[in-house]
C-alpha cells in the first residue's frame, strides 16, 4: 500500500498558507483568540468551534512554518508534583516536602479536513501538521484552556496518524506533548 502525494500541489498549498499566515499573525491574540471561542461561522466541518488549537507561525533559520488552526480537537492535561518523602524512625508516616511542580503532560486528539465541502484527502494540511509535529523546536500554541493554565509553548514527544475506516476526506491524529517555558539567561559583565 503506497501513499502518494503530489509534491507540487502540496508546496503550492504551503505557499498559500504562508501568505495567509503573514496576514493572520499580526492579529493573533487580539480579535479571534479570546478566552473561550465559539466560532459561529463554522470551521472545517461547518459546525460551531469551541477552543481550536492554533500552532503559531514558527520561524527559524532552517524551518519556516505558517499559522495552523485545528478546529476539531480535544485536549487532556495532567501534571505531576515533585514531592520528597522522608521516613523518620518511630513514625508510621513519612514527612512530605513539596519541591516543585512538574511539567504539564498534554494529550491532543484531533481531526483535520481540507474545506467544509471537500471530498478530497487533506494532504496539504497533513503535510503542514507533520512539519509541526516533527519540528525540533518548542511550539508556541494558542488554546483557551492550555493558555489559561499558563501553557503557551509545548514540545511534541510522540504522535500517531491512524486511518479512519470508510472515510477519505478526514484524517485523525493524536500527539503527546509536555509544556515548555522559555529559558532566560542573564549575562553579567562583572561575573
Coordinates of N, CA and C in Angstrom, one line a residue:
X1 N 0.8 -1.2 0.0 CA 0.0 0.0 0.0 C 0.9 1.2 0.0
X2 N 0.7 2.1 -1.0 CA 1.5 3.3 -1.1 C 0.8 4.5 -0.7
X3 N 1.5 5.6 -0.4 CA 0.9 6.8 0.0 C 1.5 7.9 -1.0
X4 N 0.7 8.3 -2.0 CA 1.3 9.2 -3.0 C 0.8 10.6 -2.7
X5 N 1.7 11.6 -2.7 CA 1.4 13.0 -2.5 C 2.0 13.7 -3.7
X6 N 1.2 14.5 -4.4 CA 1.7 15.3 -5.5 C 2.4 16.5 -4.8
X7 N 3.8 16.5 -4.8 CA 4.6 17.4 -4.1 C 4.4 18.8 -4.6
X8 N 4.1 19.0 -5.9 CA 3.9 20.4 -6.4 C 2.6 21.0 -5.8
X9 N 1.5 20.2 -5.8 CA 0.3 20.7 -5.2 C 0.5 21.0 -3.7
X10 N 1.2 20.1 -3.0 CA 1.4 20.3 -1.6 C 2.2 21.6 -1.3
X11 N 3.2 21.8 -2.1 CA 4.0 23.0 -2.0 C 3.3 24.3 -2.4
X12 N 2.4 24.2 -3.4 CA 1.5 25.3 -3.7 C 0.6 25.7 -2.6
X13 N 0.0 24.6 -2.0 CA -0.9 24.9 -0.8 C -0.1 25.5 0.3
X14 N 1.2 25.0 0.5 CA 2.1 25.5 1.6 C 2.4 27.0 1.3
X15 N 2.6 27.4 0.1 CA 2.9 28.8 -0.2 C 1.7 29.6 0.1
X16 N 0.5 29.1 -0.3 CA -0.7 29.9 0.1 C -0.9 30.0 1.6
X17 N -0.6 29.0 2.3 CA -0.7 29.1 3.8 C 0.3 30.1 4.4
X18 N 1.5 30.2 3.8 CA 2.4 31.2 4.3 C 1.9 32.6 4.1
X19 N 1.3 32.8 2.9 CA 0.7 34.2 2.7 C -0.4 34.4 3.7
X20 N -1.2 33.4 3.9 CA -2.3 33.6 4.9 C -1.8 33.8 6.3
X21 N -0.7 33.1 6.6 CA -0.1 33.3 8.0 C 0.4 34.6 8.2
X22 N 1.0 35.3 7.2 CA 1.5 36.6 7.4 C 0.4 37.6 7.7
X23 N -0.8 37.4 7.1 CA -1.9 38.3 7.3 C -2.5 38.0 8.7
X24 N -2.6 36.7 9.1 CA -3.2 36.4 10.4 C -2.3 36.6 11.6
X25 N -1.0 36.5 11.4 CA -0.1 36.6 12.6 C -0.2 37.9 13.3
X26 N -0.4 39.0 12.6 CA -0.5 40.3 13.2 C -1.7 40.4 14.2
X27 N -2.8 39.7 13.9 CA -4.0 39.8 14.7 C -4.1 38.7 15.8
X28 N -3.1 37.8 15.9 CA -3.1 36.7 16.8 C -3.3 37.3 18.2
X29 N -4.2 36.9 19.0 CA -4.4 37.3 20.4 C -5.3 38.5 20.5
X30 N -5.6 39.2 19.5 CA -6.4 40.4 19.7 C -7.9 40.2 19.2
X31 N -8.1 39.6 18.1 CA -9.5 39.6 17.6 C -10.2 38.2 17.8
X32 N -9.5 37.2 17.2 CA -10.2 35.9 17.2 C -10.0 35.1 18.4
X33 N -8.8 35.2 19.1 CA -8.5 34.3 20.1 C -8.7 34.9 21.5
X34 N -9.9 35.0 21.9 CA -10.3 35.4 23.2 C -10.3 34.2 24.2
X35 N -10.8 34.4 25.4 CA -10.8 33.3 26.4 C -11.3 32.0 25.8
X36 N -12.6 31.9 25.7 CA -13.2 30.7 25.1 C -14.0 31.1 23.9
X37 N -13.5 30.6 22.8 CA -14.0 31.0 21.5 C -15.2 30.1 21.1
X38 N -16.2 30.7 20.6 CA -17.2 29.9 19.9 C -17.3 30.6 18.5
X39 N -16.8 29.9 17.5 CA -16.8 30.5 16.2 C -18.1 30.1 15.5
X40 N -19.0 31.1 15.3 CA -20.3 30.8 14.8 C -20.2 30.6 13.3
X41 N -19.1 31.1 12.6 CA -19.0 30.9 11.2 C -18.8 29.4 10.8
X42 N -18.3 28.7 11.7 CA -18.0 27.2 11.5 C -16.6 27.1 11.0
X43 N -16.1 25.9 11.4 CA -14.7 25.6 11.0 C -14.7 24.6 9.8
X44 N -13.7 23.7 9.9 CA -13.5 22.7 8.8 C -14.7 21.9 8.6
X45 N -15.5 21.6 9.6 CA -16.7 20.7 9.5 C -18.0 21.5 9.5
X46 N -17.9 22.8 9.2 CA -19.1 23.7 9.1 C -20.0 23.6 10.4
X47 N -19.3 23.5 11.5 CA -20.0 23.5 12.8 C -19.4 24.5 13.7
X48 N -20.1 25.0 14.7 CA -19.5 25.9 15.7 C -18.3 25.3 16.3
X49 N -17.2 26.1 16.5 CA -16.0 25.6 17.1 C -15.8 26.2 18.4
X50 N -15.4 25.3 19.4 CA -15.1 25.8 20.7 C -13.6 25.5 21.0
X51 N -12.8 26.5 21.2 CA -11.4 26.4 21.6 C -10.6 25.6 20.6
X52 N -10.4 26.1 19.4 CA -9.5 25.4 18.5 C -8.0 25.5 19.0
X53 N -7.2 24.6 18.5 CA -5.8 24.6 18.8 C -5.1 25.3 17.6
X54 N -4.3 26.3 18.0 CA -3.6 27.0 17.0 C -2.1 26.9 17.2
X55 N -1.4 26.4 16.1 CA 0.0 26.4 16.1 C 0.4 27.7 15.5
X56 N 1.1 28.6 16.3 CA 1.5 29.9 15.8 C 2.7 29.7 14.8
X57 N 2.9 30.7 14.0 CA 4.0 30.6 13.0 C 5.3 30.3 13.6
X58 N 6.1 29.4 13.0 CA 7.4 29.1 13.5 C 8.4 29.5 12.5
X59 N 9.3 30.4 12.9 CA 10.3 31.0 12.0 C 11.6 30.8 12.6
X60 N 12.4 29.8 12.1 CA 13.7 29.5 12.5 C 14.6 29.6 11.3
X61 N 15.9 29.5 11.5 CA 16.9 29.6 10.4 C 16.6 28.5 9.3
X62 N 16.4 27.3 9.8 CA 16.2 26.2 8.9 C 14.8 25.7 8.7
X63 N 13.8 26.4 9.3 CA 12.4 26.0 9.2 C 11.5 27.1 9.3
X64 N 10.6 27.3 8.3 CA 9.6 28.3 8.4 C 8.2 27.7 8.2
X65 N 7.4 27.8 9.2 CA 6.0 27.2 9.2 C 5.0 28.3 9.4
X66 N 3.9 28.3 8.6 CA 2.9 29.3 8.8 C 1.9 28.9 10.0
X67 N 1.0 29.7 10.3 CA -0.1 29.5 11.2 C -0.9 28.3 10.8
X68 N -1.3 27.5 11.8 CA -2.2 26.3 11.5 C -3.2 26.3 12.6
X69 N -4.5 26.3 12.2 CA -5.6 26.2 13.1 C -6.3 24.8 13.0
X70 N -6.5 24.1 14.1 CA -7.2 22.8 14.1 C -8.4 23.0 14.9
X71 N -9.6 22.9 14.2 CA -10.9 23.1 14.8 C -11.4 21.9 15.6
X72 N -11.3 20.7 15.1 CA -11.8 19.6 15.8 C -10.7 18.9 16.6
X73 N -10.6 19.4 17.9 CA -9.5 18.9 18.8 C -10.0 18.8 20.2
X74 N -9.5 17.8 20.9 CA -9.8 17.6 22.3 C -8.4 17.5 23.0
X75 N -8.3 18.2 24.1 CA -7.1 18.2 24.9 C -7.3 17.7 26.3
X76 N -6.4 16.8 26.8 CA -6.4 16.5 28.2 C -5.0 16.8 28.8
X77 N -5.1 17.3 30.0 CA -3.9 17.8 30.7 C -3.7 17.1 32.0
X78 N -2.5 16.6 32.3 CA -2.1 16.1 33.6 C -0.8 16.8 34.1
X79 N -0.7 16.8 35.4 CA 0.5 17.5 35.9 C 0.9 16.7 37.2
X80 N 2.2 16.4 37.3 CA 2.7 15.7 38.5 C 3.4 16.8 39.3
X81 N 3.6 16.4 40.6 CA 4.3 17.3 41.5 C 5.6 16.5 42.0
X82 N 6.6 17.2 42.2 CA 7.9 16.7 42.7 C 7.8 16.8 44.3
X83 N 7.6 15.6 44.9 CA 7.4 15.6 46.4 C 8.5 14.7 46.9
X84 N 9.3 15.2 47.9 CA 10.3 14.4 48.6 C 9.7 13.9 49.8
X85 N 9.8 12.5 50.0 CA 9.3 11.9 51.2 C 10.5 11.4 52.0
X86 N 10.4 11.6 53.3 CA 11.4 11.2 54.2 C 10.8 10.4 55.4
X87 N 11.4 9.2 55.5 CA 10.9 8.3 56.6 C 11.7 8.7 57.9
X88 N 10.9 8.8 59.0 CA 11.6 9.1 60.3 C 11.3 7.9 61.2
X89 N 12.3 7.5 62.0 CA 12.2 6.4 62.9 C 11.2 6.7 64.0
X90 N 10.3 5.8 64.3 CA 9.3 5.9 65.3 C 8.0 6.5 64.8
X91 N 7.9 6.8 63.5 CA 6.6 7.3 62.9 C 6.1 6.3 61.9
X92 N 4.8 6.2 61.8 CA 4.2 5.3 60.8 C 4.0 6.0 59.5
X93 N 4.3 7.3 59.4 CA 4.1 8.0 58.1 C 5.4 8.7 57.8
X94 N 5.4 9.2 56.5 CA 6.6 9.9 56.1 C 6.3 11.4 56.1
X95 N 7.4 12.2 56.1 CA 7.3 13.6 56.0 C 7.4 14.0 54.5
X96 N 6.5 14.8 54.1 CA 6.4 15.2 52.7 C 6.9 16.6 52.5
X97 N 7.7 16.8 51.5 CA 8.2 18.2 51.2 C 8.0 18.5 49.8
X98 N 7.2 19.5 49.5 CA 7.0 19.9 48.1 C 8.2 20.6 47.5
X99 N 8.8 20.0 46.5 CA 10.0 20.5 45.9 C 9.6 21.5 44.8
X100 N 8.8 21.0 43.8 CA 8.3 21.9 42.7 C 7.2 21.2 42.0
X101 N 6.5 21.9 41.2 CA 5.5 21.3 40.3 C 6.2 20.8 39.1
X102 N 5.7 19.7 38.5 CA 6.3 19.1 37.3 C 5.8 19.8 36.1
X103 N 6.2 19.3 34.9 CA 5.7 19.8 33.6 C 4.2 19.3 33.4
X104 N 3.5 20.0 32.6 CA 2.2 19.5 32.2 C 2.4 18.5 31.1
X105 N 1.7 17.4 31.2 CA 1.7 16.3 30.2 C 0.4 16.5 29.4
X106 N 0.5 16.7 28.1 CA -0.7 17.0 27.3 C -1.0 16.0 26.2
X107 N -2.2 15.5 26.2 CA -2.6 14.6 25.1 C -3.5 15.4 24.1
X108 N -3.2 15.3 22.9 CA -4.0 16.1 21.9 C -4.6 15.0 20.9
X109 N -5.9 15.1 20.7 CA -6.6 14.2 19.7 C -7.4 15.1 18.8
X110 N -7.2 15.0 17.5 CA -7.8 15.9 16.6 C -8.1 15.3 15.2
X111 N -8.9 16.0 14.5 CA -9.2 15.7 13.1 C -8.9 16.8 12.2
X112 N -8.4 16.5 11.0 CA -8.2 17.6 10.0 C -8.9 17.2 8.7
X113 N -9.4 18.3 8.0 CA -10.0 18.1 6.8 C -9.7 19.3 5.9
X114 N -9.8 19.2 4.6 CA -9.5 20.4 3.7 C -10.5 21.5 3.9
X115 N -11.5 21.5 3.2 CA -12.6 22.6 3.4 C -13.8 21.9 3.8
X116 N -14.8 22.7 4.2 CA -16.0 22.1 4.7 C -16.8 21.2 3.7
X117 N -16.7 21.5 2.4 CA -17.4 20.7 1.5 C -16.5 19.8 0.6
X118 N -15.2 19.7 0.9 CA -14.2 19.0 0.2 C -14.4 17.5 0.4
X119 N -14.3 16.7 -0.7 CA -14.3 15.3 -0.6 C -12.9 14.7 -0.8
X120 N -11.9 15.6 -0.9 CA -10.5 15.1 -1.1 C -9.8 14.9 0.2
X121 N -8.8 14.0 0.1 CA -7.9 13.8 1.3 C -7.2 15.1 1.6
X122 N -7.0 15.5 2.9 CA -6.4 16.7 3.3 C -4.9 16.6 3.3
X123 N -4.3 16.3 2.1 CA -2.8 16.1 2.0 C -2.0 17.3 2.3
X124 N -2.5 18.5 1.9 CA -1.8 19.7 2.2 C -1.7 20.0 3.7
X125 N -2.9 19.9 4.4 CA -2.9 20.1 5.9 C -2.1 19.0 6.6
X126 N -2.2 17.8 6.1 CA -1.4 16.7 6.8 C 0.1 17.0 6.6
X127 N 0.5 17.5 5.5 CA 1.9 17.8 5.2 C 2.4 18.9 6.2
X128 N 1.5 20.0 6.4 CA 1.9 21.0 7.3 C 1.8 20.5 8.8
X129 N 0.8 19.7 9.1 CA 0.8 19.2 10.5 C 2.0 18.3 10.8
X130 N 2.4 17.5 9.8 CA 3.6 16.7 10.0 C 4.8 17.6 10.3
X131 N 4.9 18.7 9.6 CA 6.1 19.6 9.8 C 6.1 20.1 11.2
X132 N 4.9 20.5 11.7 CA 4.8 21.0 13.1 C 5.2 19.9 14.1
X133 N 4.7 18.7 13.9 CA 4.9 17.6 14.8 C 6.3 17.1 14.8
X134 N 7.0 17.2 13.7 CA 8.4 16.8 13.6 C 9.4 17.9 13.9
X135 N 8.9 19.1 14.1 CA 9.8 20.3 14.3 C 10.7 20.0 15.6
X136 N 12.0 20.2 15.5 CA 12.8 20.0 16.7 C 12.9 21.2 17.6
X137 N 11.8 21.9 17.7 CA 11.7 23.2 18.5 C 10.5 23.1 19.4
X138 N 10.5 24.0 20.3 CA 9.3 24.3 21.1 C 8.3 25.0 20.3
X139 N 7.0 24.6 20.3 CA 6.0 25.2 19.5 C 5.1 26.2 20.3
X140 N 4.9 27.4 19.9 CA 4.0 28.3 20.5 C 2.6 28.0 20.1
X141 N 1.7 27.9 21.1 CA 0.3 27.5 20.8 C -0.6 28.5 21.4
X142 N -1.8 28.5 20.8 CA -2.9 29.3 21.4 C -4.1 28.3 21.5
X143 N -4.5 28.1 22.8 CA -5.7 27.3 23.1 C -6.3 27.8 24.4
X144 N -7.6 28.0 24.4 CA -8.2 28.7 25.6 C -7.8 28.0 26.9
X145 N -7.9 26.7 27.0 CA -7.7 26.0 28.2 C -6.2 26.0 28.6
X146 N -5.4 25.6 27.6 CA -4.0 25.5 27.9 C -3.4 26.9 28.3
X147 N -3.8 27.9 27.6 CA -3.3 29.2 27.9 C -3.7 29.7 29.3
X148 N -4.9 29.3 29.7 CA -5.4 29.7 31.0 C -4.7 29.0 32.1
X149 N -4.1 27.8 31.8 CA -3.3 27.1 32.7 C -1.8 27.5 32.7
X150 N -1.5 28.5 31.9 CA -0.2 29.0 31.8 C 0.7 28.3 30.8
X151 N 0.1 27.5 29.9 CA 0.9 26.8 28.9 C 0.8 27.5 27.6
X152 N 1.9 28.1 27.1 CA 1.9 28.8 25.9 C 2.9 28.2 24.9
X153 N 3.7 27.2 25.4 CA 4.7 26.5 24.5 C 4.7 25.0 24.9
X154 N 4.7 24.2 23.8 CA 4.8 22.7 24.1 C 5.9 22.1 23.2
X155 N 6.3 21.0 23.7 CA 7.3 20.1 22.9 C 6.6 18.8 22.6
X156 N 6.6 18.4 21.4 CA 5.9 17.2 21.0 C 6.9 16.0 21.3
X157 N 6.4 15.1 22.0 CA 7.2 13.9 22.4 C 6.9 12.7 21.4
X158 N 5.7 12.5 21.0 CA 5.3 11.5 20.1 C 4.0 11.8 19.5
X159 N 3.7 11.1 18.3 CA 2.4 11.3 17.7 C 2.0 10.1 16.9
X160 N 0.8 10.0 16.5 CA 0.3 8.9 15.7 C -0.7 9.5 14.7
X161 N -0.8 8.9 13.5 CA -1.7 9.3 12.5 C -2.4 8.1 11.9
X162 N -3.5 7.6 12.6 CA -4.2 6.4 12.2 C -5.2 6.7 11.1
X163 N -5.6 5.7 10.4 CA -6.6 5.9 9.4 C -8.0 5.7 10.0
X164 N -9.0 6.3 9.3 CA -10.4 6.1 9.8 C -11.1 5.2 8.7
X165 N -11.7 4.2 9.2 CA -12.3 3.2 8.2 C -13.5 3.9 7.5
X166 N -13.6 3.8 6.2 CA -14.7 4.3 5.4 C -14.7 5.8 5.2
X167 N -13.7 6.5 5.6 CA -13.6 8.0 5.4 C -12.4 8.3 4.6
X168 N -12.5 9.1 3.6 CA -11.3 9.5 2.9 C -11.0 11.0 2.9
X169 N -11.9 11.8 3.4 CA -11.6 13.3 3.4 C -11.3 13.8 4.8
X170 N -11.1 12.9 5.8 CA -10.8 13.3 7.2 C -9.6 12.5 7.6
X171 N -8.7 13.2 8.3 CA -7.5 12.4 8.9 C -7.5 12.7 10.4
X172 N -7.4 11.6 11.1 CA -7.3 11.6 12.5 C -5.9 11.7 12.9
X173 N -5.6 12.3 14.1 CA -4.2 12.3 14.6 C -4.3 12.4 16.1
X174 N -3.2 12.0 16.8 CA -3.1 12.2 18.2 C -1.6 12.5 18.5
X175 N -1.4 13.3 19.5 CA 0.0 13.7 19.8 C 0.1 13.8 21.4
X176 N 1.3 13.5 21.8 CA 1.6 13.6 23.3 C 2.7 14.7 23.4
X177 N 2.5 15.6 24.3 CA 3.4 16.7 24.4 C 3.6 17.1 25.9
X178 N 4.7 17.8 26.2 CA 4.9 18.4 27.5 C 5.0 19.9 27.4
X179 N 4.7 20.6 28.5 CA 4.8 22.0 28.5 C 6.2 22.5 28.5
X180 N 6.4 23.6 28.0 CA 7.8 24.2 28.0 C 7.7 25.7 28.3
X181 N 8.8 26.2 28.9 CA 8.9 27.6 29.2 C 10.2 28.1 28.7
X182 N 10.2 29.3 28.1 CA 11.5 29.8 27.5 C 12.5 30.0 28.7
X183 N 13.7 29.7 28.5 CA 14.8 29.9 29.5 C 15.4 31.2 29.2
X184 N 15.4 32.0 30.2 CA 16.1 33.4 30.1 C 17.4 33.3 30.8
X185 N 18.4 33.7 30.0 CA 19.8 33.8 30.5 C 20.1 35.3 30.9
X186 N 20.8 35.5 32.0 CA 21.2 36.8 32.4 C 22.7 36.8 32.2
X187 N 23.2 37.8 31.4 CA 24.6 37.9 31.2 C 25.1 39.1 32.0
X188 N 26.1 38.9 32.9 CA 26.6 39.9 33.8 C 28.0 40.3 33.3
X189 N 28.3 41.5 33.3 CA 29.6 42.0 32.8 C 30.7 41.7 33.9
X190 N 30.4 41.8 35.2 CA 31.4 41.6 36.2 C 31.4 40.3 36.9
X191 N 30.9 39.2 36.2 CA 30.8 37.9 36.9 C 32.1 37.2 36.8

